mmCIF file of N, CA and C and ligand atoms in Angstrom:
data_model
loop_
_atom_site.group_PDB
_atom_site.id
_atom_site.type_symbol
_atom_site.label_atom_id
_atom_site.label_comp_id
_atom_site.label_asym_id
_atom_site.label_seq_id
_atom_site.Cartn_x
_atom_site.Cartn_y
_atom_site.Cartn_z
ATOM 1 N N MET A 1 156.304 54.890 113.724
ATOM 2 C CA MET A 1 157.366 55.835 113.349
ATOM 3 C C MET A 1 158.637 55.059 113.040
ATOM 4 N N THR A 2 159.306 55.456 111.980
ATOM 5 C CA THR A 2 160.520 54.764 111.574
ATOM 6 C C THR A 2 161.739 55.530 112.077
ATOM 7 N N ASP A 3 162.874 54.844 111.982
ATOM 8 C CA ASP A 3 164.130 55.494 112.364
ATOM 9 C C ASP A 3 164.712 56.314 111.229
ATOM 10 N N SER A 4 164.175 56.138 110.017
ATOM 11 C CA SER A 4 164.745 56.858 108.883
ATOM 12 C C SER A 4 164.384 58.339 108.963
ATOM 13 N N PRO A 5 165.303 59.172 108.496
ATOM 14 C CA PRO A 5 165.018 60.598 108.557
ATOM 15 C C PRO A 5 163.859 60.949 107.635
ATOM 16 N N ALA A 6 163.137 61.994 108.011
ATOM 17 C CA ALA A 6 162.034 62.443 107.171
ATOM 18 C C ALA A 6 162.585 62.901 105.827
ATOM 19 N N SER A 7 161.762 62.747 104.794
ATOM 20 C CA SER A 7 162.191 63.243 103.492
ATOM 21 C C SER A 7 162.293 64.755 103.549
ATOM 22 N N GLY A 8 162.964 65.326 102.547
ATOM 23 C CA GLY A 8 163.132 66.771 102.528
ATOM 24 C C GLY A 8 161.799 67.495 102.618
ATOM 25 N N GLY A 9 160.799 67.006 101.861
ATOM 26 C CA GLY A 9 159.484 67.644 101.874
ATOM 27 C C GLY A 9 158.825 67.554 103.237
ATOM 28 N N ASP A 10 158.938 66.395 103.867
ATOM 29 C CA ASP A 10 158.367 66.236 105.206
ATOM 30 C C ASP A 10 159.053 67.162 106.200
ATOM 31 N N ARG A 11 160.356 67.241 106.102
ATOM 32 C CA ARG A 11 161.113 68.099 107.039
ATOM 33 C C ARG A 11 160.733 69.558 106.837
ATOM 34 N N TYR A 12 160.581 69.964 105.578
ATOM 35 C CA TYR A 12 160.181 71.343 105.324
ATOM 36 C C TYR A 12 158.775 71.602 105.867
ATOM 37 N N ALA A 13 157.855 70.682 105.597
ATOM 38 C CA ALA A 13 156.483 70.865 106.068
ATOM 39 C C ALA A 13 156.438 70.934 107.591
ATOM 40 N N GLN A 14 157.222 70.106 108.251
ATOM 41 C CA GLN A 14 157.263 70.133 109.718
ATOM 42 C C GLN A 14 157.819 71.460 110.220
ATOM 43 N N LEU A 15 158.853 71.931 109.580
ATOM 44 C CA LEU A 15 159.459 73.200 109.987
ATOM 45 C C LEU A 15 158.491 74.361 109.742
ATOM 46 N N ARG A 16 157.869 74.365 108.554
ATOM 47 C CA ARG A 16 156.895 75.422 108.236
ATOM 48 C C ARG A 16 155.752 75.403 109.258
ATOM 49 N N ASP A 17 155.237 74.221 109.559
ATOM 50 C CA ASP A 17 154.130 74.126 110.508
ATOM 51 C C ASP A 17 154.558 74.584 111.902
ATOM 52 N N ALA A 18 155.790 74.272 112.290
ATOM 53 C CA ALA A 18 156.287 74.715 113.599
ATOM 54 C C ALA A 18 156.407 76.233 113.633
ATOM 55 N N MET A 19 156.857 76.817 112.527
ATOM 56 C CA MET A 19 156.987 78.283 112.487
ATOM 57 C C MET A 19 155.617 78.951 112.526
ATOM 58 N N ILE A 20 154.652 78.378 111.800
ATOM 59 C CA ILE A 20 153.292 78.922 111.810
ATOM 60 C C ILE A 20 152.696 78.802 113.216
ATOM 61 N N ALA A 21 152.926 77.678 113.867
ATOM 62 C CA ALA A 21 152.415 77.494 115.232
ATOM 63 C C ALA A 21 153.061 78.493 116.190
ATOM 64 N N PHE A 22 154.354 78.707 116.028
ATOM 65 C CA PHE A 22 155.075 79.696 116.847
ATOM 66 C C PHE A 22 154.437 81.072 116.667
ATOM 67 N N ARG A 23 154.214 81.442 115.390
ATOM 68 C CA ARG A 23 153.623 82.758 115.079
ATOM 69 C C ARG A 23 152.202 82.866 115.643
ATOM 70 N N ASP A 24 151.395 81.854 115.392
ATOM 71 C CA ASP A 24 149.992 81.933 115.777
ATOM 72 C C ASP A 24 149.809 81.916 117.293
ATOM 73 N N ALA A 25 150.683 81.197 118.007
ATOM 74 C CA ALA A 25 150.582 81.170 119.472
ATOM 75 C C ALA A 25 150.793 82.558 120.064
ATOM 76 N N ARG A 26 151.489 83.396 119.335
ATOM 77 C CA ARG A 26 151.785 84.762 119.811
ATOM 78 C C ARG A 26 150.878 85.807 119.176
ATOM 79 N N ASP A 27 149.959 85.346 118.331
ATOM 80 C CA ASP A 27 149.050 86.252 117.624
ATOM 81 C C ASP A 27 149.826 87.296 116.822
ATOM 82 N N TRP A 28 150.859 86.835 116.137
ATOM 83 C CA TRP A 28 151.707 87.749 115.354
ATOM 84 C C TRP A 28 151.337 87.791 113.875
ATOM 85 N N ARG A 29 150.371 86.960 113.471
ATOM 86 C CA ARG A 29 150.017 86.974 112.048
ATOM 87 C C ARG A 29 149.571 88.376 111.626
ATOM 88 N N GLN A 30 148.913 89.073 112.540
ATOM 89 C CA GLN A 30 148.436 90.424 112.242
ATOM 90 C C GLN A 30 149.579 91.364 111.848
ATOM 91 N N PHE A 31 150.798 91.042 112.249
ATOM 92 C CA PHE A 31 151.956 91.892 111.920
ATOM 93 C C PHE A 31 152.717 91.399 110.686
ATOM 94 N N HIS A 32 152.351 90.221 110.210
ATOM 95 C CA HIS A 32 153.137 89.574 109.158
ATOM 96 C C HIS A 32 152.573 89.828 107.765
ATOM 97 N N ASP A 33 152.337 91.086 107.437
ATOM 98 C CA ASP A 33 151.963 91.422 106.065
ATOM 99 C C ASP A 33 153.230 91.365 105.205
ATOM 100 N N ALA A 34 153.033 91.412 103.904
ATOM 101 C CA ALA A 34 154.152 91.237 102.976
ATOM 102 C C ALA A 34 155.248 92.275 103.199
ATOM 103 N N LYS A 35 154.848 93.511 103.441
ATOM 104 C CA LYS A 35 155.840 94.570 103.648
ATOM 105 C C LYS A 35 156.694 94.276 104.880
ATOM 106 N N ASN A 36 156.045 93.944 105.982
ATOM 107 C CA ASN A 36 156.798 93.688 107.208
ATOM 108 C C ASN A 36 157.689 92.459 107.083
ATOM 109 N N LEU A 37 157.190 91.443 106.396
ATOM 110 C CA LEU A 37 158.015 90.242 106.214
ATOM 111 C C LEU A 37 159.229 90.543 105.343
ATOM 112 N N ALA A 38 159.028 91.325 104.297
ATOM 113 C CA ALA A 38 160.165 91.695 103.438
ATOM 114 C C ALA A 38 161.168 92.543 104.223
ATOM 115 N N GLU A 39 160.662 93.439 105.042
ATOM 116 C CA GLU A 39 161.569 94.247 105.868
ATOM 117 C C GLU A 39 162.314 93.372 106.865
ATOM 118 N N GLY A 40 161.600 92.449 107.485
ATOM 119 C CA GLY A 40 162.245 91.547 108.436
ATOM 120 C C GLY A 40 163.333 90.719 107.779
ATOM 121 N N LEU A 41 163.042 90.200 106.599
ATOM 122 C CA LEU A 41 164.046 89.414 105.867
ATOM 123 C C LEU A 41 165.268 90.264 105.551
ATOM 124 N N SER A 42 165.029 91.485 105.113
ATOM 125 C CA SER A 42 166.149 92.372 104.783
ATOM 126 C C SER A 42 166.991 92.674 106.018
ATOM 127 N N LEU A 43 166.333 92.894 107.139
ATOM 128 C CA LEU A 43 167.068 93.189 108.375
ATOM 129 C C LEU A 43 167.869 91.980 108.848
ATOM 130 N N GLU A 44 167.300 90.804 108.722
ATOM 131 C CA GLU A 44 168.048 89.603 109.109
ATOM 132 C C GLU A 44 169.244 89.383 108.180
ATOM 133 N N ALA A 45 169.048 89.680 106.901
ATOM 134 C CA ALA A 45 170.180 89.583 105.964
ATOM 135 C C ALA A 45 171.263 90.581 106.344
ATOM 136 N N ALA A 46 170.843 91.752 106.823
ATOM 137 C CA ALA A 46 171.821 92.753 107.273
ATOM 138 C C ALA A 46 172.564 92.255 108.513
ATOM 139 N N GLU A 47 171.873 91.550 109.403
ATOM 140 C CA GLU A 47 172.546 90.983 110.574
ATOM 141 C C GLU A 47 173.585 89.946 110.140
ATOM 142 N N LEU A 48 173.263 89.187 109.107
ATOM 143 C CA LEU A 48 174.238 88.235 108.557
ATOM 144 C C LEU A 48 175.436 88.987 107.990
ATOM 145 N N LEU A 49 175.152 90.027 107.264
ATOM 146 C CA LEU A 49 176.223 90.834 106.666
ATOM 147 C C LEU A 49 177.103 91.479 107.735
ATOM 148 N N GLU A 50 176.487 91.888 108.833
ATOM 149 C CA GLU A 50 177.232 92.563 109.904
ATOM 150 C C GLU A 50 178.345 91.678 110.474
ATOM 151 N N ILE A 51 178.143 90.381 110.448
ATOM 152 C CA ILE A 51 179.168 89.461 110.959
ATOM 153 C C ILE A 51 180.487 89.660 110.209
ATOM 154 N N PHE A 52 180.381 90.044 108.943
ATOM 155 C CA PHE A 52 181.568 90.169 108.093
ATOM 156 C C PHE A 52 182.026 91.615 107.903
ATOM 157 N N LEU A 53 181.351 92.522 108.625
ATOM 158 C CA LEU A 53 181.706 93.932 108.498
ATOM 159 C C LEU A 53 183.165 94.167 108.874
ATOM 160 N N TRP A 54 183.875 94.853 108.028
ATOM 161 C CA TRP A 54 185.268 95.243 108.193
ATOM 162 C C TRP A 54 186.236 94.078 108.049
ATOM 163 N N LYS A 55 185.748 92.928 107.674
ATOM 164 C CA LYS A 55 186.644 91.795 107.420
ATOM 165 C C LYS A 55 187.068 91.831 105.955
ATOM 166 N N SER A 56 188.268 91.397 105.704
ATOM 167 C CA SER A 56 188.713 91.284 104.317
ATOM 168 C C SER A 56 188.105 90.027 103.709
ATOM 169 N N THR A 57 188.181 89.926 102.403
ATOM 170 C CA THR A 57 187.699 88.719 101.734
ATOM 171 C C THR A 57 188.432 87.491 102.261
ATOM 172 N N ASP A 58 189.741 87.607 102.399
ATOM 173 C CA ASP A 58 190.510 86.468 102.910
ATOM 174 C C ASP A 58 190.098 86.114 104.339
ATOM 175 N N GLU A 59 189.888 87.129 105.178
ATOM 176 C CA GLU A 59 189.434 86.862 106.551
ATOM 177 C C GLU A 59 188.075 86.171 106.548
ATOM 178 N N SER A 60 187.182 86.633 105.681
ATOM 179 C CA SER A 60 185.836 86.044 105.657
ATOM 180 C C SER A 60 185.873 84.583 105.231
ATOM 181 N N ARG A 61 186.860 84.227 104.419
ATOM 182 C CA ARG A 61 186.941 82.842 103.938
ATOM 183 C C ARG A 61 187.340 81.861 105.032
ATOM 184 N N VAL A 62 188.039 82.321 106.037
ATOM 185 C CA VAL A 62 188.474 81.410 107.094
ATOM 186 C C VAL A 62 187.585 81.473 108.326
ATOM 187 N N MET A 63 186.610 82.351 108.315
ATOM 188 C CA MET A 63 185.758 82.520 109.492
ATOM 189 C C MET A 63 184.884 81.295 109.784
ATOM 190 N N ALA A 64 184.613 80.474 108.770
ATOM 191 C CA ALA A 64 183.783 79.290 108.991
ATOM 192 C C ALA A 64 184.447 78.295 109.935
ATOM 193 N N ALA A 65 185.766 78.416 110.087
ATOM 194 C CA ALA A 65 186.479 77.505 110.981
ATOM 195 C C ALA A 65 186.309 77.894 112.453
ATOM 196 N N ASP A 66 185.783 79.081 112.700
ATOM 197 C CA ASP A 66 185.591 79.566 114.073
ATOM 198 C C ASP A 66 184.205 79.140 114.552
ATOM 199 N N PRO A 67 184.126 78.283 115.560
ATOM 200 C CA PRO A 67 182.812 77.804 116.007
ATOM 201 C C PRO A 67 181.871 78.925 116.450
ATOM 202 N N ALA A 68 182.407 79.962 117.060
ATOM 203 C CA ALA A 68 181.553 81.066 117.509
ATOM 204 C C ALA A 68 180.946 81.804 116.313
ATOM 205 N N VAL A 69 181.758 82.010 115.295
ATOM 206 C CA VAL A 69 181.248 82.669 114.085
ATOM 207 C C VAL A 69 180.235 81.762 113.397
ATOM 208 N N ARG A 70 180.575 80.480 113.311
ATOM 209 C CA ARG A 70 179.656 79.537 112.677
ATOM 210 C C ARG A 70 178.296 79.526 113.390
ATOM 211 N N ALA A 71 178.304 79.613 114.701
ATOM 212 C CA ALA A 71 177.050 79.638 115.464
ATOM 213 C C ALA A 71 176.246 80.896 115.148
ATOM 214 N N LYS A 72 176.936 82.025 115.045
ATOM 215 C CA LYS A 72 176.232 83.276 114.738
ATOM 216 C C LYS A 72 175.677 83.249 113.317
ATOM 217 N N VAL A 73 176.475 82.742 112.373
ATOM 218 C CA VAL A 73 176.001 82.625 110.988
ATOM 219 C C VAL A 73 174.797 81.682 110.936
ATOM 220 N N SER A 74 174.864 80.600 111.687
ATOM 221 C CA SER A 74 173.753 79.650 111.726
ATOM 222 C C SER A 74 172.470 80.335 112.193
ATOM 223 N N GLU A 75 172.572 81.156 113.225
ATOM 224 C CA GLU A 75 171.392 81.883 113.716
ATOM 225 C C GLU A 75 170.829 82.821 112.656
ATOM 226 N N GLU A 76 171.709 83.536 111.998
ATOM 227 C CA GLU A 76 171.223 84.546 111.049
ATOM 228 C C GLU A 76 170.672 83.923 109.769
ATOM 229 N N VAL A 77 171.290 82.850 109.272
ATOM 230 C CA VAL A 77 170.714 82.209 108.079
ATOM 231 C C VAL A 77 169.371 81.569 108.430
ATOM 232 N N ALA A 78 169.258 81.068 109.660
ATOM 233 C CA ALA A 78 167.963 80.513 110.089
ATOM 234 C C ALA A 78 166.911 81.620 110.170
ATOM 235 N N ASP A 79 167.286 82.771 110.702
ATOM 236 C CA ASP A 79 166.347 83.897 110.743
ATOM 237 C C ASP A 79 165.891 84.263 109.334
ATOM 238 N N CYS A 80 166.838 84.332 108.410
ATOM 239 C CA CYS A 80 166.491 84.658 107.018
ATOM 240 C C CYS A 80 165.555 83.598 106.446
ATOM 241 N N PHE A 81 165.914 82.351 106.653
ATOM 242 C CA PHE A 81 165.104 81.256 106.111
ATOM 243 C C PHE A 81 163.689 81.294 106.671
ATOM 244 N N LEU A 82 163.557 81.557 107.966
ATOM 245 C CA LEU A 82 162.225 81.567 108.578
ATOM 246 C C LEU A 82 161.370 82.710 108.046
ATOM 247 N N PHE A 83 161.984 83.852 107.761
ATOM 248 C CA PHE A 83 161.213 84.917 107.112
ATOM 249 C C PHE A 83 160.788 84.487 105.714
ATOM 250 N N CYS A 84 161.645 83.771 105.009
ATOM 251 C CA CYS A 84 161.266 83.251 103.687
ATOM 252 C C CYS A 84 160.103 82.265 103.812
ATOM 253 N N VAL A 85 160.142 81.432 104.829
ATOM 254 C CA VAL A 85 159.055 80.483 105.065
ATOM 255 C C VAL A 85 157.744 81.230 105.286
ATOM 256 N N LEU A 86 157.774 82.263 106.106
ATOM 257 C CA LEU A 86 156.561 83.040 106.387
ATOM 258 C C LEU A 86 156.069 83.768 105.140
ATOM 259 N N MET A 87 156.994 84.328 104.375
ATOM 260 C CA MET A 87 156.607 85.028 103.147
ATOM 261 C C MET A 87 155.985 84.044 102.163
ATOM 262 N N ALA A 88 156.600 82.895 101.999
ATOM 263 C CA ALA A 88 156.061 81.885 101.083
ATOM 264 C C ALA A 88 154.674 81.449 101.533
ATOM 265 N N ASP A 89 154.493 81.274 102.823
ATOM 266 C CA ASP A 89 153.181 80.878 103.344
ATOM 267 C C ASP A 89 152.146 81.964 103.070
ATOM 268 N N ALA A 90 152.530 83.215 103.269
ATOM 269 C CA ALA A 90 151.593 84.325 103.065
ATOM 270 C C ALA A 90 151.120 84.405 101.618
ATOM 271 N N PHE A 91 151.968 83.980 100.691
ATOM 272 C CA PHE A 91 151.629 84.062 99.270
ATOM 273 C C PHE A 91 151.222 82.710 98.683
ATOM 274 N N GLY A 92 151.121 81.701 99.526
ATOM 275 C CA GLY A 92 150.733 80.387 99.023
ATOM 276 C C GLY A 92 151.770 79.783 98.101
ATOM 277 N N ILE A 93 153.026 80.095 98.358
ATOM 278 C CA ILE A 93 154.127 79.597 97.533
ATOM 279 C C ILE A 93 154.724 78.359 98.192
ATOM 280 N N ASP A 94 154.942 77.326 97.385
ATOM 281 C CA ASP A 94 155.697 76.162 97.857
ATOM 282 C C ASP A 94 157.171 76.534 97.719
ATOM 283 N N LEU A 95 157.811 76.799 98.849
ATOM 284 C CA LEU A 95 159.169 77.324 98.828
ATOM 285 C C LEU A 95 160.159 76.342 98.201
ATOM 286 N N ILE A 96 159.971 75.069 98.441
ATOM 287 C CA ILE A 96 160.869 74.068 97.860
ATOM 288 C C ILE A 96 160.703 74.050 96.338
ATOM 289 N N ASP A 97 159.464 74.052 95.865
ATOM 290 C CA ASP A 97 159.224 74.085 94.417
ATOM 291 C C ASP A 97 159.791 75.361 93.810
ATOM 292 N N ALA A 98 159.570 76.492 94.486
ATOM 293 C CA ALA A 98 160.051 77.775 93.963
ATOM 294 C C ALA A 98 161.578 77.766 93.855
ATOM 295 N N ALA A 99 162.237 77.220 94.870
ATOM 296 C CA ALA A 99 163.699 77.182 94.854
ATOM 297 C C ALA A 99 164.202 76.244 93.756
ATOM 298 N N GLN A 100 163.522 75.114 93.588
ATOM 299 C CA GLN A 100 163.920 74.185 92.530
ATOM 300 C C GLN A 100 163.746 74.826 91.154
ATOM 301 N N LYS A 101 162.635 75.544 90.963
ATOM 302 C CA LYS A 101 162.419 76.237 89.685
ATOM 303 C C LYS A 101 163.488 77.291 89.461
ATOM 304 N N LYS A 102 163.863 77.985 90.529
ATOM 305 C CA LYS A 102 164.869 79.052 90.395
ATOM 306 C C LYS A 102 166.234 78.473 90.009
ATOM 307 N N ILE A 103 166.552 77.309 90.528
ATOM 308 C CA ILE A 103 167.809 76.657 90.124
ATOM 309 C C ILE A 103 167.779 76.351 88.630
ATOM 310 N N GLN A 104 166.633 75.875 88.146
ATOM 311 C CA GLN A 104 166.506 75.576 86.713
ATOM 312 C C GLN A 104 166.618 76.846 85.877
ATOM 313 N N ILE A 105 165.978 77.917 86.334
ATOM 314 C CA ILE A 105 166.055 79.202 85.624
ATOM 315 C C ILE A 105 167.502 79.688 85.588
ATOM 316 N N ASN A 106 168.167 79.615 86.728
ATOM 317 C CA ASN A 106 169.562 80.065 86.795
ATOM 318 C C ASN A 106 170.475 79.195 85.925
ATOM 319 N N ALA A 107 170.159 77.916 85.840
ATOM 320 C CA ALA A 107 170.959 77.031 84.988
ATOM 321 C C ALA A 107 170.837 77.432 83.522
ATOM 322 N N GLN A 108 169.654 77.919 83.142
ATOM 323 C CA GLN A 108 169.479 78.387 81.757
ATOM 324 C C GLN A 108 170.176 79.725 81.545
ATOM 325 N N LYS A 109 170.125 80.584 82.562
ATOM 326 C CA LYS A 109 170.786 81.889 82.453
ATOM 327 C C LYS A 109 172.299 81.744 82.448
ATOM 328 N N TYR A 110 172.763 80.773 83.188
ATOM 329 C CA TYR A 110 174.209 80.586 83.357
ATOM 330 C C TYR A 110 174.621 79.186 82.910
ATOM 331 N N PRO A 111 174.612 78.956 81.593
ATOM 332 C CA PRO A 111 175.039 77.625 81.131
ATOM 333 C C PRO A 111 176.496 77.374 81.525
ATOM 334 N N VAL A 112 176.789 76.165 81.903
ATOM 335 C CA VAL A 112 178.122 75.827 82.393
ATOM 336 C C VAL A 112 179.198 76.242 81.405
ATOM 337 N N GLU A 113 178.949 75.972 80.119
ATOM 338 C CA GLU A 113 179.988 76.253 79.111
ATOM 339 C C GLU A 113 180.307 77.743 79.006
ATOM 340 N N LYS A 114 179.375 78.609 79.401
ATOM 341 C CA LYS A 114 179.621 80.045 79.337
ATOM 342 C C LYS A 114 180.030 80.646 80.676
ATOM 343 N N SER A 115 179.600 80.050 81.754
ATOM 344 C CA SER A 115 179.753 80.709 83.050
ATOM 345 C C SER A 115 180.783 80.071 83.986
ATOM 346 N N ARG A 116 181.253 78.902 83.636
ATOM 347 C CA ARG A 116 182.178 78.210 84.535
ATOM 348 C C ARG A 116 183.419 79.060 84.801
ATOM 349 N N GLY A 117 183.656 79.345 86.087
ATOM 350 C CA GLY A 117 184.835 80.107 86.485
ATOM 351 C C GLY A 117 184.711 81.602 86.245
ATOM 352 N N ARG A 118 183.532 82.061 85.829
ATOM 353 C CA ARG A 118 183.345 83.486 85.556
ATOM 354 C C ARG A 118 182.308 84.055 86.520
ATOM 355 N N ARG A 119 182.434 85.342 86.845
ATOM 356 C CA ARG A 119 181.478 85.966 87.743
ATOM 357 C C ARG A 119 180.598 86.993 87.036
ATOM 358 N N ASP A 120 180.623 86.987 85.706
ATOM 359 C CA ASP A 120 179.838 87.935 84.934
ATOM 360 C C ASP A 120 178.338 87.647 85.089
ATOM 361 N N LYS A 121 177.551 88.723 85.038
ATOM 362 C CA LYS A 121 176.110 88.560 85.048
ATOM 363 C C LYS A 121 175.689 87.903 83.751
ATOM 364 N N TYR A 122 174.571 87.169 83.805
ATOM 365 C CA TYR A 122 174.136 86.367 82.651
ATOM 366 C C TYR A 122 174.019 87.172 81.357
ATOM 367 N N ASP A 123 173.639 88.436 81.460
ATOM 368 C CA ASP A 123 173.423 89.212 80.235
ATOM 369 C C ASP A 123 174.718 89.734 79.609
ATOM 370 N N THR A 124 175.842 89.429 80.254
ATOM 371 C CA THR A 124 177.133 89.839 79.677
ATOM 372 C C THR A 124 178.036 88.649 79.409
ATOM 373 N N LEU A 125 177.493 87.449 79.524
ATOM 374 C CA LEU A 125 178.311 86.254 79.261
ATOM 375 C C LEU A 125 178.612 86.131 77.776
HETATM 376 MG MG1 MG B 1 168.851 87.673 113.548
#
């Protein structure tokens, strides 16, 4: 074993395998159909959103400086990510490849020369 950090792919594979082992040790695969995973992801995203409930945009921008808020956001983004990992596994999707492809697709939809500094949807650029 080396002291160098695992590559991104290795780290993802290790994390995915740990999540699958966590699930299988509890015999939860039977509950992890696509519908339930999508619902779980949506609920975790709602928990992330709840952190910012009733905050102004300006307040939300400075919340990252609060360690307690950062810890809660860290938990909720991890929950979201883990549901994505389970969903990708259920569909045989390589999540890293899918995300890389999506960045390329978005780059085509939002060319820098048209979208820089703008928040318009791609079809109205
Ligand atoms: Mg959560």
